[in-house]
């Protein structure tokens, strides 16, 4: 085989790989959106999926997950950026150097004892029990190490249809500098958000993974509970505990 044939063949292969990597995010986005109900339990939309193969950065732009009726939006965010180290997977280490989520908005609706995410819980837990019976934990299980986890400008809207009241939280910020499996050092996390009618909630957490100890301080300022009876608040709390137990 002549040198020219080798060069031409290598050029064709390189061009093919380059085109494949260029259009792969577009293909993945379209396939994921088309099969979203089957894969995620709800229809979704995603404006852009960007991948930087050199830095290992993945960016999702303008994401929406719709309600079961496919019209209203259940969860949405402006940008999700994940900066990974893919080569660490060779050593069974899942490493994220930075994760940034901005503009997250969640709309939760409660009607009596049901929520607008009950179908999602059923979808994601239907196969978990069966798989847990057959899956075993390997001695060489995947280890994780996450750094710079940040949530910015998030908001939450909780609606109680029965009493026709809602709670709105705005400007939710959350930051965790470091968290890892079998880490030796301490971790800190902070959470702060504003209430729509004034006031705010702020929490700071210090965690010691070696001793299993943690210290948290919370501040609640001017929380408006008008329109909610003590019975209704206790009923909501019990419902949320039942869902997340």
XYZ file of C-alpha atoms in Angstrom:
245
model
C 0.000 0.000 0.000
C 1.443 3.336 -1.052
C 2.049 6.208 1.321
C -0.525 8.345 -0.517
C -3.275 5.758 -0.007
C -2.462 5.587 3.703
C -2.639 9.386 4.044
C -5.934 9.594 2.141
C -7.458 6.755 4.185
C -6.335 8.345 7.448
C -7.769 11.690 6.325
C -11.129 10.113 5.493
C -11.285 8.308 8.842
C -10.314 11.475 10.734
C -12.941 13.512 8.875
C -15.605 10.891 9.601
C -14.767 10.849 13.312
C -14.744 14.648 13.447
C -18.176 14.857 11.790
C -19.529 12.156 14.080
C -18.352 13.972 17.213
C -19.707 17.268 15.874
C -23.206 15.994 15.157
C -23.429 13.443 17.997
C -24.856 15.928 20.577
C -27.532 16.978 18.071
C -28.459 13.344 17.415
C -28.525 12.501 21.130
C -30.732 15.527 21.866
C -33.253 14.645 19.175
C -33.393 10.969 20.165
C -33.768 11.813 23.873
C -36.592 14.279 23.211
C -38.379 11.853 20.869
C -38.215 9.016 23.420
C -38.536 11.140 26.546
C -41.860 9.723 27.760
C -40.566 6.175 27.496
C -37.173 6.958 29.054
C -38.043 9.638 31.636
C -41.776 9.175 32.249
C -42.701 12.621 30.884
C -42.244 14.533 27.660
C -39.320 16.946 27.673
C -37.881 19.654 25.462
C -34.230 20.708 25.191
C -33.020 23.616 23.091
C -29.298 22.777 23.013
C -26.886 20.050 24.052
C -23.226 21.058 23.867
C -20.237 18.801 24.511
C -16.589 19.841 24.753
C -14.631 16.629 24.256
C -11.335 18.239 25.243
C -12.417 19.546 28.649
C -15.118 16.937 29.299
C -17.791 19.615 29.704
C -21.463 18.950 28.950
C -23.954 21.812 28.770
C -27.762 21.595 28.548
C -29.650 24.768 27.643
C -33.359 25.580 28.090
C -34.684 22.285 29.471
C -38.364 21.657 30.233
C -40.154 18.619 31.646
C -43.893 18.846 31.163
C -46.793 17.728 33.292
C -48.618 14.500 32.494
C -51.007 16.571 30.345
C -48.046 17.586 28.103
C -48.976 21.273 28.261
C -47.983 22.766 31.627
C -44.330 22.800 32.694
C -43.406 20.797 35.795
C -39.641 21.426 35.967
C -37.441 23.706 33.866
C -33.987 25.248 33.980
C -31.944 27.676 31.908
C -28.507 26.030 31.992
C -26.956 22.880 33.399
C -23.176 22.659 33.059
C -21.243 19.564 34.143
C -17.437 19.506 33.989
C -16.245 15.891 34.298
C -12.989 13.956 34.128
C -13.920 10.987 31.884
C -10.476 9.372 32.074
C -11.038 8.767 35.818
C -13.678 6.171 34.919
C -10.822 3.842 33.945
C -9.915 3.743 37.652
C -13.590 3.317 38.686
C -13.718 6.949 39.821
C -16.626 9.171 38.817
C -15.264 12.694 39.140
C -17.123 15.961 38.583
C -14.985 19.071 38.912
C -17.930 21.443 38.654
C -21.702 21.262 38.315
C -23.653 24.463 37.749
C -27.442 24.681 37.511
C -29.130 28.040 36.929
C -32.733 29.131 36.597
C -34.288 25.958 38.008
C -38.041 26.285 38.491
C -40.269 23.616 40.011
C -44.065 23.687 40.186
C -45.615 21.311 42.741
C -49.400 20.960 42.951
C -51.192 19.207 45.810
C -54.791 18.011 45.548
C -56.010 16.287 48.718
C -53.461 13.489 49.203
C -52.050 13.402 45.674
C -49.281 15.401 44.014
C -48.509 16.217 40.407
C -45.370 14.075 40.571
C -46.958 10.836 41.809
C -46.724 9.295 38.339
C -42.985 10.052 38.231
C -42.404 8.345 41.583
C -44.238 5.287 40.319
C -42.294 5.355 37.048
C -38.853 5.547 38.676
C -39.577 3.098 41.492
C -41.437 0.418 39.532
C -38.245 -1.313 38.378
C -36.078 -0.417 41.357
C -37.406 -3.118 43.662
C -36.924 -5.896 41.140
C -33.448 -4.768 40.144
C -32.407 -4.453 43.780
C -33.169 -8.130 44.290
C -30.778 -9.202 41.576
C -28.068 -6.553 41.777
C -25.146 -7.090 44.121
C -22.624 -4.527 45.287
C -19.200 -5.209 43.824
C -16.057 -4.777 45.872
C -14.779 -2.581 43.052
C -17.883 -0.393 43.018
C -17.718 3.039 41.445
C -16.363 5.759 43.712
C -17.429 9.368 43.331
C -15.893 12.763 43.947
C -17.896 15.939 43.354
C -16.561 19.486 43.623
C -18.170 22.931 43.252
C -21.843 21.928 43.130
C -23.811 25.130 42.644
C -27.487 26.008 42.277
C -28.253 29.614 41.321
C -31.439 31.671 40.935
C -33.805 28.745 41.461
C -37.474 29.094 42.373
C -40.200 26.857 43.760
C -43.977 27.171 43.559
C -46.116 24.956 45.786
C -49.884 25.077 45.267
C -52.570 23.597 47.501
C -55.700 23.332 45.374
C -58.003 22.489 48.313
C -57.385 25.692 50.280
C -56.493 27.698 47.156
C -53.171 28.842 48.616
C -49.623 28.742 47.357
C -46.079 29.122 48.690
C -43.495 30.670 46.393
C -39.749 30.589 47.051
C -37.409 32.723 44.972
C -33.662 33.295 44.526
C -32.699 29.873 45.867
C -28.913 29.471 46.000
C -27.066 26.314 47.033
C -23.353 25.568 47.048
C -21.350 22.501 48.099
C -17.560 22.868 47.661
C -16.692 19.180 47.952
C -18.306 15.813 48.602
C -16.845 12.365 48.000
C -17.115 8.709 48.848
C -14.797 7.812 51.801
C -13.548 11.401 51.971
C -11.363 12.288 54.940
C -12.038 16.001 55.257
C -15.113 17.939 56.253
C -17.664 19.414 53.852
C -19.689 22.589 54.014
C -22.934 23.460 52.272
C -25.043 26.594 52.194
C -28.641 27.216 51.150
C -30.530 30.485 50.916
C -33.762 31.582 49.258
C -36.291 34.414 49.516
C -40.017 34.150 50.145
C -42.218 35.830 47.543
C -44.057 37.844 50.220
C -40.881 38.951 51.945
C -38.442 37.315 54.321
C -35.933 34.558 53.647
C -34.586 31.151 54.674
C -30.870 30.488 55.172
C -29.019 27.354 56.258
C -25.346 26.461 56.712
C -24.197 22.848 57.191
C -20.849 21.403 58.320
C -20.428 17.635 57.829
C -17.761 15.331 59.253
C -17.908 12.053 57.235
C -15.494 10.247 59.561
C -17.559 10.665 62.708
C -20.909 10.945 60.964
C -21.517 14.247 62.751
C -23.041 17.350 61.270
C -23.902 20.815 62.499
C -26.547 22.917 60.816
C -27.796 26.427 61.522
C -31.066 27.686 60.094
C -32.583 31.154 59.952
C -36.214 31.822 58.946
C -37.268 35.441 58.653
C -40.854 36.670 58.105
C -42.471 33.467 56.794
C -46.108 34.177 55.877
C -48.382 31.310 57.004
C -51.663 33.176 56.702
C -54.447 31.054 55.263
C -53.033 27.811 56.679
C -54.498 26.243 59.769
C -52.353 24.170 62.120
C -54.248 21.061 61.008
C -53.595 21.758 57.329
C -49.874 22.373 57.894
C -49.556 19.118 59.848
C -51.486 17.281 57.139
C -49.136 18.602 54.428
C -46.084 17.681 56.472
C -47.333 14.113 56.920
C -48.076 13.823 53.202
C -44.563 14.949 52.234
C -43.010 12.586 54.769
C -45.061 9.732 53.323
C -43.859 10.519 49.780
C -40.178 10.917 50.554
C -39.778 8.183 53.193
